[in-house]
mmCIF file of C-alpha atoms and ligand atoms in Angstrom:
data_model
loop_
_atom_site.group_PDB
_atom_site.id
_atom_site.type_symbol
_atom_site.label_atom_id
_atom_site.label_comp_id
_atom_site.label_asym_id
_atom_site.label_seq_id
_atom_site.Cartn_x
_atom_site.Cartn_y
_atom_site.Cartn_z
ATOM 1 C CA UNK L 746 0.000 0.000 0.000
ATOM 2 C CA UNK L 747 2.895 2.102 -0.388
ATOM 3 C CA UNK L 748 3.230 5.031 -2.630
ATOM 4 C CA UNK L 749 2.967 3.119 -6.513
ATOM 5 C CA UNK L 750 0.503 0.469 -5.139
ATOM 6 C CA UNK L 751 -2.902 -0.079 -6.371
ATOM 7 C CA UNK L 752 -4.330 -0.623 -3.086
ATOM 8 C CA UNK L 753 -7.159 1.360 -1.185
ATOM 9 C CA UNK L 754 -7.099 2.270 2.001
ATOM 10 C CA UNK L 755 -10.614 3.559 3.707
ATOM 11 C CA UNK L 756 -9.944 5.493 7.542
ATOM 12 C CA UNK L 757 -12.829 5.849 10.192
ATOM 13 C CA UNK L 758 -11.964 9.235 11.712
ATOM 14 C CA UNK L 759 -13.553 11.798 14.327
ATOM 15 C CA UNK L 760 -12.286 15.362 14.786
ATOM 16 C CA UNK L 761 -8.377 15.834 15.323
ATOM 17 C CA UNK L 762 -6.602 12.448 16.808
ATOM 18 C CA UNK L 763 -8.362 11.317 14.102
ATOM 19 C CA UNK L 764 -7.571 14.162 11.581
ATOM 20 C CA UNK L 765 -3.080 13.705 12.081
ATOM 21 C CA UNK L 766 -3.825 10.136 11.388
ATOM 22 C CA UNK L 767 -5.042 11.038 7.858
ATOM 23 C CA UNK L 768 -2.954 13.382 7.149
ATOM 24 C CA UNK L 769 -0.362 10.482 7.387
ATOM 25 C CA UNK L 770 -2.621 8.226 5.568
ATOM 26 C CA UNK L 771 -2.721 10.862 2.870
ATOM 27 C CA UNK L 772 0.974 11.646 2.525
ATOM 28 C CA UNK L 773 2.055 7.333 2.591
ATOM 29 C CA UNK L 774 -0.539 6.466 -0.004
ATOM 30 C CA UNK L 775 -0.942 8.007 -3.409
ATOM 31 C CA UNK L 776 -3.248 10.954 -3.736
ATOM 32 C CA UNK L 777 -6.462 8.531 -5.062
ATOM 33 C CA UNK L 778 -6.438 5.975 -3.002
ATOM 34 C CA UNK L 779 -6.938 6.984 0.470
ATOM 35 C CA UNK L 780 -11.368 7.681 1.764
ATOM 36 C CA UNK L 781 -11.629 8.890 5.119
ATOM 37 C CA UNK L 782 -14.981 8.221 6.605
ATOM 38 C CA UNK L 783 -15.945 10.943 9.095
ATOM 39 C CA UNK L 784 -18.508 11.223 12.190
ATOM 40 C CA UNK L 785 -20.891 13.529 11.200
ATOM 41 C CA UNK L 786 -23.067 13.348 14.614
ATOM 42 C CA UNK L 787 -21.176 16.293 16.013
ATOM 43 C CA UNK L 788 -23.209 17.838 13.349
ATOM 44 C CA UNK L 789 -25.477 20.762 14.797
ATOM 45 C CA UNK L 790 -27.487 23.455 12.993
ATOM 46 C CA UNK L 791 -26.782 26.841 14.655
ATOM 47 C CA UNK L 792 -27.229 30.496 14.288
ATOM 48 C CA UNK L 793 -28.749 28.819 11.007
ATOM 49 C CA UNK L 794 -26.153 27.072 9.365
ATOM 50 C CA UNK L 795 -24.749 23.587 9.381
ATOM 51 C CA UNK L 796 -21.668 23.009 11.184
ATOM 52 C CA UNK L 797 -20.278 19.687 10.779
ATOM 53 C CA UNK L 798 -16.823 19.781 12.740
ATOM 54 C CA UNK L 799 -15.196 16.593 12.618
ATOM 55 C CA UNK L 800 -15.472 16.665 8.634
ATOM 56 C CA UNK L 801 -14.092 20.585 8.865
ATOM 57 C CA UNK L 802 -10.879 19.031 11.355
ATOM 58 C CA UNK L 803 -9.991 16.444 8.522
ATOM 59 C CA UNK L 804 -11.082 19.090 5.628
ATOM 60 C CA UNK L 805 -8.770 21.668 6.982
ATOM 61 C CA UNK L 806 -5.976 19.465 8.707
ATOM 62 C CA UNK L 807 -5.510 17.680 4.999
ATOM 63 C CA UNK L 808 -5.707 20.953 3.388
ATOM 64 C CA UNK L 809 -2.636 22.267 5.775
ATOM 65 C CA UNK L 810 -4.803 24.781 7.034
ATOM 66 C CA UNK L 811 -6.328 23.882 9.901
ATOM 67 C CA UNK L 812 -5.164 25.629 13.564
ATOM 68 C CA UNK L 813 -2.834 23.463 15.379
ATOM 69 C CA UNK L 814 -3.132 25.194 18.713
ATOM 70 C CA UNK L 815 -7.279 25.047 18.836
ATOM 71 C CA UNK L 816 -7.515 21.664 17.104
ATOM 72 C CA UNK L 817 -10.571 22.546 15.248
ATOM 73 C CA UNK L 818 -11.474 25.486 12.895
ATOM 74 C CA UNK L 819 -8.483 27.258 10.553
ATOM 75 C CA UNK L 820 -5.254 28.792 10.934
ATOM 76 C CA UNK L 821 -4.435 32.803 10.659
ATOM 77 C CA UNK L 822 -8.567 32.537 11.899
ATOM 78 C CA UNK L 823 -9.658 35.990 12.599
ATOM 79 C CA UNK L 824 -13.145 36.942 14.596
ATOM 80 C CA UNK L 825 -14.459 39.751 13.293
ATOM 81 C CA UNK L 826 -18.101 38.065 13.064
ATOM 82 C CA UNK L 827 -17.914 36.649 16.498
ATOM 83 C CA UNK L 828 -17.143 39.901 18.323
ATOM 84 C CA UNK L 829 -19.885 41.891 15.928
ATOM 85 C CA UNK L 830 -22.199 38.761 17.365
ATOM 86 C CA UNK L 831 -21.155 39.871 20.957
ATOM 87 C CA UNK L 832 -21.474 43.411 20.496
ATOM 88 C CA UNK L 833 -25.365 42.776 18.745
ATOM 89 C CA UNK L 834 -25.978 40.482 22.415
ATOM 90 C CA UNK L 835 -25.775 37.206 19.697
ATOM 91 C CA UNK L 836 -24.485 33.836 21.504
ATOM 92 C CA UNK L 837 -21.037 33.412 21.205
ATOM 93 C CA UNK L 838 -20.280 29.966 23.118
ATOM 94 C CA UNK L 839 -19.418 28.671 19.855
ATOM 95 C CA UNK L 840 -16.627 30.411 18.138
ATOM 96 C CA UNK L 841 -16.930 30.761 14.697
ATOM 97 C CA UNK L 842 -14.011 32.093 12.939
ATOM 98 C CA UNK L 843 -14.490 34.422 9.981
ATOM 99 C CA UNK L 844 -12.758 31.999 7.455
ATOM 100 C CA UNK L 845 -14.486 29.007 8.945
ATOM 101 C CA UNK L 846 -18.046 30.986 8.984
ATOM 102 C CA UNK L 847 -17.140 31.045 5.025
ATOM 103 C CA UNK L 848 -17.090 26.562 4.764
ATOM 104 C CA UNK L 849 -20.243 26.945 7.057
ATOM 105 C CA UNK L 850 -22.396 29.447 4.609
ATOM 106 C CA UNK L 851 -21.357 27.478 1.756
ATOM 107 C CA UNK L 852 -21.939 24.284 2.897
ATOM 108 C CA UNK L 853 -25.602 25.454 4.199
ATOM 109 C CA UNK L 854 -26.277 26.782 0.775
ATOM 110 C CA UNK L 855 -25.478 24.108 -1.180
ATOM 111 C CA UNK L 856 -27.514 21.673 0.782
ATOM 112 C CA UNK L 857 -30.549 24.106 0.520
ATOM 113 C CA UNK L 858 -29.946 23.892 -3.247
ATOM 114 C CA UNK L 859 -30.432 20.300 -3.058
ATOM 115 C CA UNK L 860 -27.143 18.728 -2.652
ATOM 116 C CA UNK L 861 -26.274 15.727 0.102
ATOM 117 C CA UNK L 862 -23.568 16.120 2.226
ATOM 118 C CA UNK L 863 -21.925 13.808 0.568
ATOM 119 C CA UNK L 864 -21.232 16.179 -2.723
ATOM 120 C CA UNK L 865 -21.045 19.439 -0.705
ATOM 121 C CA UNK L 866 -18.028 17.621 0.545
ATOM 122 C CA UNK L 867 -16.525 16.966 -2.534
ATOM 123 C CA UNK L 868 -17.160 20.332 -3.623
ATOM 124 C CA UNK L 869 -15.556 21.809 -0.822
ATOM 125 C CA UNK L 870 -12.112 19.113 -0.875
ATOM 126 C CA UNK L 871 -12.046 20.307 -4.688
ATOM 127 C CA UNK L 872 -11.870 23.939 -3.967
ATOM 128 C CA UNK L 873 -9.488 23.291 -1.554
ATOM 129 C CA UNK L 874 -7.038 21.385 -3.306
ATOM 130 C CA UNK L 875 -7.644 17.812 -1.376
ATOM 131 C CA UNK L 876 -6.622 14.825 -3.081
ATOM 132 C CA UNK L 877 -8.200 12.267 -0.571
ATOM 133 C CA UNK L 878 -11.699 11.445 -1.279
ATOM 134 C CA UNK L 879 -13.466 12.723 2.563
ATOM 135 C CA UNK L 880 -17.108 11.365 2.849
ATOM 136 C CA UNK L 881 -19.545 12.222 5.945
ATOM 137 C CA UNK L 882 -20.938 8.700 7.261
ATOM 138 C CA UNK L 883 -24.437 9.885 6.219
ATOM 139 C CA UNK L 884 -26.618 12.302 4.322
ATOM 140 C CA UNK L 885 -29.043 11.844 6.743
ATOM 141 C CA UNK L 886 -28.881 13.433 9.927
ATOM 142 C CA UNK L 887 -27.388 11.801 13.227
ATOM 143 C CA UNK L 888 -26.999 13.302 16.391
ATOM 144 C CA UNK L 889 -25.190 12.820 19.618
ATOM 145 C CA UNK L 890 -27.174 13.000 22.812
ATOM 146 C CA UNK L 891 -25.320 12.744 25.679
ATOM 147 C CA UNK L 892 -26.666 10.802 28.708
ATOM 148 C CA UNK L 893 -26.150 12.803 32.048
ATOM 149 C CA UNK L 894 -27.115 12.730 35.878
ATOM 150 C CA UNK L 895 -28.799 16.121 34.979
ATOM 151 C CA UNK L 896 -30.653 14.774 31.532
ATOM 152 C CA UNK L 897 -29.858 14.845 28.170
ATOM 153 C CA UNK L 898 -28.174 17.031 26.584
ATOM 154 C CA UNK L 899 -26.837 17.645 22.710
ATOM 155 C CA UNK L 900 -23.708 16.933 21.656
ATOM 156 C CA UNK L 901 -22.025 20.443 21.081
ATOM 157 C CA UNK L 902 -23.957 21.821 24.463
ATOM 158 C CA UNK L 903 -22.365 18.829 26.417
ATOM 159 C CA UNK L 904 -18.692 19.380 24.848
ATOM 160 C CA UNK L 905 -18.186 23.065 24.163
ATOM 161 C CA UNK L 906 -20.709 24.636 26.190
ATOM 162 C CA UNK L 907 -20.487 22.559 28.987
ATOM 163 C CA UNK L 908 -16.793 22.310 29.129
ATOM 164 C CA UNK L 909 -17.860 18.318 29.177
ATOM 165 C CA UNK L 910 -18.194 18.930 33.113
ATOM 166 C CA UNK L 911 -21.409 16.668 33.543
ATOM 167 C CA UNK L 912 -20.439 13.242 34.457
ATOM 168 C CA UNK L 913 -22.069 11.009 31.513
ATOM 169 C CA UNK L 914 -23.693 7.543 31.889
ATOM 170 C CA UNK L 915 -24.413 6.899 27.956
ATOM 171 C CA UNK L 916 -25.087 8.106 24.448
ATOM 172 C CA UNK L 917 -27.720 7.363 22.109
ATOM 173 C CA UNK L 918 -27.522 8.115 18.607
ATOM 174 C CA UNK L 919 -30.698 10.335 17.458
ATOM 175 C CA UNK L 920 -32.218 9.521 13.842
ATOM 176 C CA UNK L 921 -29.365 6.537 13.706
ATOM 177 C CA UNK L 922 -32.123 4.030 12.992
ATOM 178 C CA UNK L 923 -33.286 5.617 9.841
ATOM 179 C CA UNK L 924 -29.992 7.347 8.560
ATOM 180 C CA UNK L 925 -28.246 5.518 5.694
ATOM 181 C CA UNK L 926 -24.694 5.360 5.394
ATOM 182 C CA UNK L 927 -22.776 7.057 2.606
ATOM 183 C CA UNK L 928 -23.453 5.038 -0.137
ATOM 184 C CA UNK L 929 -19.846 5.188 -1.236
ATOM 185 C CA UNK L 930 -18.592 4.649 2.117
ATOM 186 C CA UNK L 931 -20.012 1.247 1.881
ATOM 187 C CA UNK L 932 -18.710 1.326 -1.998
ATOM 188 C CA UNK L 933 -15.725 1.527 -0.524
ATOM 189 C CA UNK L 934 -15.252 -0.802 1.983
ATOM 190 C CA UNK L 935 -17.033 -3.645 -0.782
ATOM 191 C CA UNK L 936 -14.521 -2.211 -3.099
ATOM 192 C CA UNK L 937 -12.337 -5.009 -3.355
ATOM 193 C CA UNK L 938 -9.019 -2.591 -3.946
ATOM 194 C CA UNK L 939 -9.542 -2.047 -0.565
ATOM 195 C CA UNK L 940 -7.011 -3.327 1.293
ATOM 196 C CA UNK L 941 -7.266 -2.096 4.794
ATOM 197 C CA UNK L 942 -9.597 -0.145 7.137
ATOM 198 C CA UNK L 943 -8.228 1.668 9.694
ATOM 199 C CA UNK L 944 -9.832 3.146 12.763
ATOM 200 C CA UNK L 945 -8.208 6.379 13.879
ATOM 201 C CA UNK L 946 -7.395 7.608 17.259
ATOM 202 C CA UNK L 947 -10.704 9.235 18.086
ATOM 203 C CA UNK L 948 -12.760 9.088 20.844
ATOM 204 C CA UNK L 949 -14.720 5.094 20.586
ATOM 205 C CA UNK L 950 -17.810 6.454 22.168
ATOM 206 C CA UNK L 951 -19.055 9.555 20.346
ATOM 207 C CA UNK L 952 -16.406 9.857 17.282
ATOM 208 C CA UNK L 953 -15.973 5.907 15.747
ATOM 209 C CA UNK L 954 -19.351 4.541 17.698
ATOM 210 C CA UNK L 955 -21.724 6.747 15.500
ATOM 211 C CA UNK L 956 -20.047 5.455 12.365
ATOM 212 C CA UNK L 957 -20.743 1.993 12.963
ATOM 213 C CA UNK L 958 -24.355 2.118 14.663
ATOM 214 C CA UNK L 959 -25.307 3.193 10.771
ATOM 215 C CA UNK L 960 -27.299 0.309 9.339
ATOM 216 C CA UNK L 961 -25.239 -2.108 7.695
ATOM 217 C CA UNK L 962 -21.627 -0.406 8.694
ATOM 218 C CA UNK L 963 -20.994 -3.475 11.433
ATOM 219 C CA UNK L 964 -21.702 -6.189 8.411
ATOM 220 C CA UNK L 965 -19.683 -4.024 5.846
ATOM 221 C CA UNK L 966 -16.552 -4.170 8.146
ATOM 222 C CA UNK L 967 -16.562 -7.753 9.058
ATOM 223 C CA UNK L 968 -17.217 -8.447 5.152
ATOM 224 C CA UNK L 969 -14.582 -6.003 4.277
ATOM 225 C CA UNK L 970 -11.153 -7.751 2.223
ATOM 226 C CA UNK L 971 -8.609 -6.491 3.912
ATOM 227 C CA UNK L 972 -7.781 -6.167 7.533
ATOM 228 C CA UNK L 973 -9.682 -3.725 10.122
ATOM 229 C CA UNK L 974 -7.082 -2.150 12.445
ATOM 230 C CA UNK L 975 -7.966 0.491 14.849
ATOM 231 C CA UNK L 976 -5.231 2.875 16.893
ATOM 232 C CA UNK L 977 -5.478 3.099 20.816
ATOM 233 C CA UNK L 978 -6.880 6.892 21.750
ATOM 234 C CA UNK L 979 -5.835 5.834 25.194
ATOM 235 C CA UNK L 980 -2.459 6.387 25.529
ATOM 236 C CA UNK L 981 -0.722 5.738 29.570
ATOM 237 C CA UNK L 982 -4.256 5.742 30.592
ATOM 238 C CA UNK L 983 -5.147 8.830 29.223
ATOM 239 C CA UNK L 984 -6.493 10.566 26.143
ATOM 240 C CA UNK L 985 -4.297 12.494 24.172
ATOM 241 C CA UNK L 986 -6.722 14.843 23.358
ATOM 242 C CA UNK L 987 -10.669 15.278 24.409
ATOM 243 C CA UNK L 988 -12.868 13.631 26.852
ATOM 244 C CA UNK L 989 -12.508 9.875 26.255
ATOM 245 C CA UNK L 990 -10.612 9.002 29.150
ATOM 246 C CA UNK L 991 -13.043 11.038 31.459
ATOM 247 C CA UNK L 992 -15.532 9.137 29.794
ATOM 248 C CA UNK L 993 -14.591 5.888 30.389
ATOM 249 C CA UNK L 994 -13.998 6.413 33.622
ATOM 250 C CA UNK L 995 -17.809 7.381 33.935
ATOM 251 C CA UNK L 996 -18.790 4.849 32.207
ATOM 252 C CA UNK L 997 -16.538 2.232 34.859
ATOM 253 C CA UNK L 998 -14.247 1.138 32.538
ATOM 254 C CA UNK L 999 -10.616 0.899 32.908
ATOM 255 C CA UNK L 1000 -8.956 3.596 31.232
ATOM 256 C CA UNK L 1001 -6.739 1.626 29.257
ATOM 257 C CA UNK L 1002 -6.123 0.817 26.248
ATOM 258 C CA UNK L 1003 -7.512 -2.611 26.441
ATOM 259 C CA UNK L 1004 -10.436 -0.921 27.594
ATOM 260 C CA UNK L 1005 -10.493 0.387 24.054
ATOM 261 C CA UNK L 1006 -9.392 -2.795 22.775
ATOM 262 C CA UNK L 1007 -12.268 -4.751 24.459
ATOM 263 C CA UNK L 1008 -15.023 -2.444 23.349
ATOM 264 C CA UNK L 1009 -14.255 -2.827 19.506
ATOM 265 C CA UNK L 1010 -13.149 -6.703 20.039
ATOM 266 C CA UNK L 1011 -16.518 -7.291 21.767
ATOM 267 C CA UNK L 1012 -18.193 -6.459 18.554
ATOM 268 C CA UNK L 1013 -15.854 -8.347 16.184
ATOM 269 C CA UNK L 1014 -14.793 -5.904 14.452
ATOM 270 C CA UNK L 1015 -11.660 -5.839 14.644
ATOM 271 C CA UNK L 1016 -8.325 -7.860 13.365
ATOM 272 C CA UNK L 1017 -5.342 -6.112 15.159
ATOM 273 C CA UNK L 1018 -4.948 -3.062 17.051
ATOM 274 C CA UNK L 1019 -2.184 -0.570 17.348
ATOM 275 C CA UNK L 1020 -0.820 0.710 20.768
ATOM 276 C CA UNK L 1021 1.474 3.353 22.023
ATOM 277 C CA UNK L 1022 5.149 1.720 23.453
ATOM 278 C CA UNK L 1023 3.855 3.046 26.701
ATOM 279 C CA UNK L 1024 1.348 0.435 26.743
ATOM 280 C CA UNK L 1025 3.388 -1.833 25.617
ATOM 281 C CA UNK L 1026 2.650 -3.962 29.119
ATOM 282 C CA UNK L 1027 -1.099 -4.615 28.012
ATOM 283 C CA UNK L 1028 0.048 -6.100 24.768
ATOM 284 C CA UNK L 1029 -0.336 -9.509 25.818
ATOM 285 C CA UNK L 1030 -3.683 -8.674 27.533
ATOM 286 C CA UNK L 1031 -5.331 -7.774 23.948
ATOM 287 C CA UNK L 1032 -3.321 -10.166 21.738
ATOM 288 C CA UNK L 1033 -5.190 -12.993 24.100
ATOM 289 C CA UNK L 1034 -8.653 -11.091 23.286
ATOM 290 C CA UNK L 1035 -7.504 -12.780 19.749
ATOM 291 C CA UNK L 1036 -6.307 -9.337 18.541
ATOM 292 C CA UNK L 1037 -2.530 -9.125 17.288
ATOM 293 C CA UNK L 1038 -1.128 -5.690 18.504
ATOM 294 C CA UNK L 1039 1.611 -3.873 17.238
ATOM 295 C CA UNK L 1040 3.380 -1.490 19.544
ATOM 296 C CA UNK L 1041 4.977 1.496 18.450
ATOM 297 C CA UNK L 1042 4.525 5.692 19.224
ATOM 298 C CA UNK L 1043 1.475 6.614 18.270
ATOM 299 C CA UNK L 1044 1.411 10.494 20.011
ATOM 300 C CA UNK L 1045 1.585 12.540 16.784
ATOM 301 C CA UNK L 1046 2.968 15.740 17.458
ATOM 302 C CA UNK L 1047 5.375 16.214 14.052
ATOM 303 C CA UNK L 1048 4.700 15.557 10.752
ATOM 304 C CA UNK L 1049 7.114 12.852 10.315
ATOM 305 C CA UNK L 1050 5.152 11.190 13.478
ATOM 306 C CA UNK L 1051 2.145 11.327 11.700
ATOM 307 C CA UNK L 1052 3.835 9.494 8.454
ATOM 308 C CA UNK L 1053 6.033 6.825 10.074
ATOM 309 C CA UNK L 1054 2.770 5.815 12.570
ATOM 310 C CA UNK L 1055 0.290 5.399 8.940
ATOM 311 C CA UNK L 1056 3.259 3.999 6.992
ATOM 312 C CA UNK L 1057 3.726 1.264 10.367
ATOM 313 C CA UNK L 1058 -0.455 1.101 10.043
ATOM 314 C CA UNK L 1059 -0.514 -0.090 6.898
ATOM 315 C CA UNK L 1060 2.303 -2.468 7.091
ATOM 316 C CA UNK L 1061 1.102 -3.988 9.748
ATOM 317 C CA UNK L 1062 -2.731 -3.982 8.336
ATOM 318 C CA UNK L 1063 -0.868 -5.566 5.401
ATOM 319 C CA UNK L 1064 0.715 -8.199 7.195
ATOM 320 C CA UNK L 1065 -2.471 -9.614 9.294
ATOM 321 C CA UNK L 1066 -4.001 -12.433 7.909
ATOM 322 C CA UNK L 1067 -3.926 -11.026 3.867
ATOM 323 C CA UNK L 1068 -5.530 -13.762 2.612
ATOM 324 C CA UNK L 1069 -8.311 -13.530 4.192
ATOM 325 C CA UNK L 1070 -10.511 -12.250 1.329
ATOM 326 C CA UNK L 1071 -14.130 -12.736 2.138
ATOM 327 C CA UNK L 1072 -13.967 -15.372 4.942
ATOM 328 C CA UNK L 1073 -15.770 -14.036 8.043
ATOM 329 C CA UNK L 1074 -13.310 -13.322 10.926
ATOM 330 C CA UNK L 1075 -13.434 -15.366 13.996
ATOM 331 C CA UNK L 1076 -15.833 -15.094 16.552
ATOM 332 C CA UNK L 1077 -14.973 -12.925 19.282
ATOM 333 C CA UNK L 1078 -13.601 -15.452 22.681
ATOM 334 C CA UNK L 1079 -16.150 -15.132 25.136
ATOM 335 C CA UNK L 1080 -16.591 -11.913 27.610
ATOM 336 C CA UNK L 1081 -15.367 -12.156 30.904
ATOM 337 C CA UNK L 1082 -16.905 -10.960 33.749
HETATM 338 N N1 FO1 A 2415 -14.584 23.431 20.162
HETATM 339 C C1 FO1 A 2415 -14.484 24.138 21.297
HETATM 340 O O1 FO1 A 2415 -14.041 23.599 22.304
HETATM 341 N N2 FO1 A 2415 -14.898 25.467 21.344
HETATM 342 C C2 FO1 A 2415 -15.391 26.111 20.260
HETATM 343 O O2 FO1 A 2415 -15.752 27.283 20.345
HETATM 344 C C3 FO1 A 2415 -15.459 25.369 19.030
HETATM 345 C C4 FO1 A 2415 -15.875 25.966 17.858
HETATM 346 C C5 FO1 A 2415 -15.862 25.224 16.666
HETATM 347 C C6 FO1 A 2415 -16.216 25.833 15.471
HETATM 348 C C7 FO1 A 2415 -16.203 25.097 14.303
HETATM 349 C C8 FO1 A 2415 -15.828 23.749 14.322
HETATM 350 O O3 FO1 A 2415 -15.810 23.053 13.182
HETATM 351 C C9 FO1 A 2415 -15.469 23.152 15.502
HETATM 352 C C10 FO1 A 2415 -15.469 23.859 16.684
HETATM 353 N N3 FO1 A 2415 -15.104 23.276 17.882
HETATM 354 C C11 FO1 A 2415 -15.042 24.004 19.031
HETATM 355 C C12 FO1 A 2415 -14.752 21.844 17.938
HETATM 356 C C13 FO1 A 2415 -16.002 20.996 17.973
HETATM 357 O O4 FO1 A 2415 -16.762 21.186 19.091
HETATM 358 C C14 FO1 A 2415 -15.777 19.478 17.809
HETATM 359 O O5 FO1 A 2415 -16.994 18.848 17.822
HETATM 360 C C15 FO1 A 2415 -14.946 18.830 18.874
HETATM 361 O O6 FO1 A 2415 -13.632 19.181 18.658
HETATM 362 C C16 FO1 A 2415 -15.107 17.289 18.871
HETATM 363 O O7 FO1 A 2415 -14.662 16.738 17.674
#
């Protein structure tokens, strides 16, 4: 799957653990063959446009423009329209940069014209200048709800608002049961060119779990040809960005990277799972869930990090079990208490 190769490589990704690991992806594989798949039930609608900011992280981090210090929105951002917003008494808990507002109108018009998400987002990686084909899970609408001791609350309230302060006991998925997936993300991972999937290092409950509660994503994945391999978020028993650790600490699971480990393996999903050398001591833990485990740094902070971890991805995605083709992987061992 290196640079030359044929081969197709599809990545599940949130906002922007999952974001460096594309950007890798994107620089190890040739320009065509790399489709990252990303959460879209961060989506919310507000001050009347559609903000979708886990597509925007990958948009703009592939695009080398996104803002390394913030995570999420653009580089050289000004806030012109934010402090206008203040001065007219508008709400301002969600800080919309002046070049981001711009992807936000855009996108909103376009889907009022009639377009899915799906092509707005093509439209958008076209104008700026992305060679890796970036899908939304859905056209339809999904939305994070956040379970809390205080209620429910949505998504972006919970995580920016909030601070994600309230303790959370679950998630549920609005509109999941009736939302389609992208009908060429499931192209893609039928597409027999495809050669690996790879999971990113986002958050398991509210970046990668939306993904695959979409009808039909679970079956796609275990039907997939090539190898499934997802990247611990949990590194040292904590996240390296965002709330994951917090909230699987809620939740009363070990903060660990085989707590990661288990939660995918429990839905047989996966076939090996990267970890950071850190956690190299829980290796033998999830190799005897059945899941070979490759070891290596996975904290992206440089460029070259990014690279060497997706060029070690796919290697190692490459070496699991490639002749597997469409036999159905192994049944997961059986939970223990
Ligand atoms: N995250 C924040 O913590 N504060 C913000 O004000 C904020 C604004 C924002 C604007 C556009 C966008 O695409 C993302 C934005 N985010 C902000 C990040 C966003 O909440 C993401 O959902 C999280 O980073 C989780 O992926």
């Amino acid at each position: 799957m290196r640079k030359g190769s044929p081969s197709h490589c599809v990545a599940l990704s949130g906002g922007v653990g999952g974001a460096k690991l594309a950007l890798g992806l994107s620089r190890v594989l040739p320009g065509d063959s790399l489709t990252v798949v990303c959460n879209t039930a961060d989506d919310f609608d507000h001050l009347g446009l559609r903000v979708c900011p886990d597509l925007d992280t990958v948009m703009y981090t592939l695009a080398g423009i996104s803002n390394r210090v913030t995570g999420w929105g653009q580089a050289h951002e000004t806030w012109s329209f934010l402090e206008a917003l203040s001065h007219l008494g508008g709400e301002t808990w969600f800080r919309l940069g002046d070049r981001d507002l711009a992807t936000h109108v855009e996108r909103t018009q376009r889907l009022r014209a009639g377009e899915t998400l799906t092509e707005v987002t093509a439209a958008l990686c076209r104008a700026l200048g992305i060679a890796a084909r970036v899908l939304p899970m859905s056209d339809d609408p999904v939305r994070t709800v956040v379970l809390t001791e205080s209620g429910e609350l949505s998504f972006q309230h919970y995580f920016v608002r909030d601070a994600c302060a309230p303790p959370v006991s679950g998630f549920r998925f609005a509109g999941v049961d009736t939302a389609r997936p992208s009908p060429a993300f499931l192209a893609a991972l039928e597409d027999r060119a495809t050669a690996a999937t790879v999971v990113c290092p986002s958050n398991p409950f509210v970046s990668v779990d939306p993904v695959l509660a979409l009808d039909g994503v679970e079956a796609a994945l275990r039907r997939t040809r090539g190898p499934v391999v997802a990247v611990s978020p949990i590194v040292g028993g904590a996240a390296i960005k965002g709330p994951a650790a917090k909230m699987m600490a809620e939740l009363g699971m070990p903060v660990t990277a085989v707590g990661v480990a288990r939660h995918y393996r429990e839905r047989n999903l996966l076939d090996g799972f990267v970890v950071d050398d850190a956690d190299a001591g829980q290796a033998a833990e999830i190799e005897d869930l059945g899941l070979p485990t490759l070891v290596t740094g996975t904290v992206m902070e440089t460029l070259a990090d990014r690279e060497r971890l997706a060029g070690e991805t796919i290697d190692f995605a490459r070496g699991l079990d490639a002749r597997r083709g469409n036999v159905a992987k192994a049944a997961p061992p059986e939970r223990s208490a």
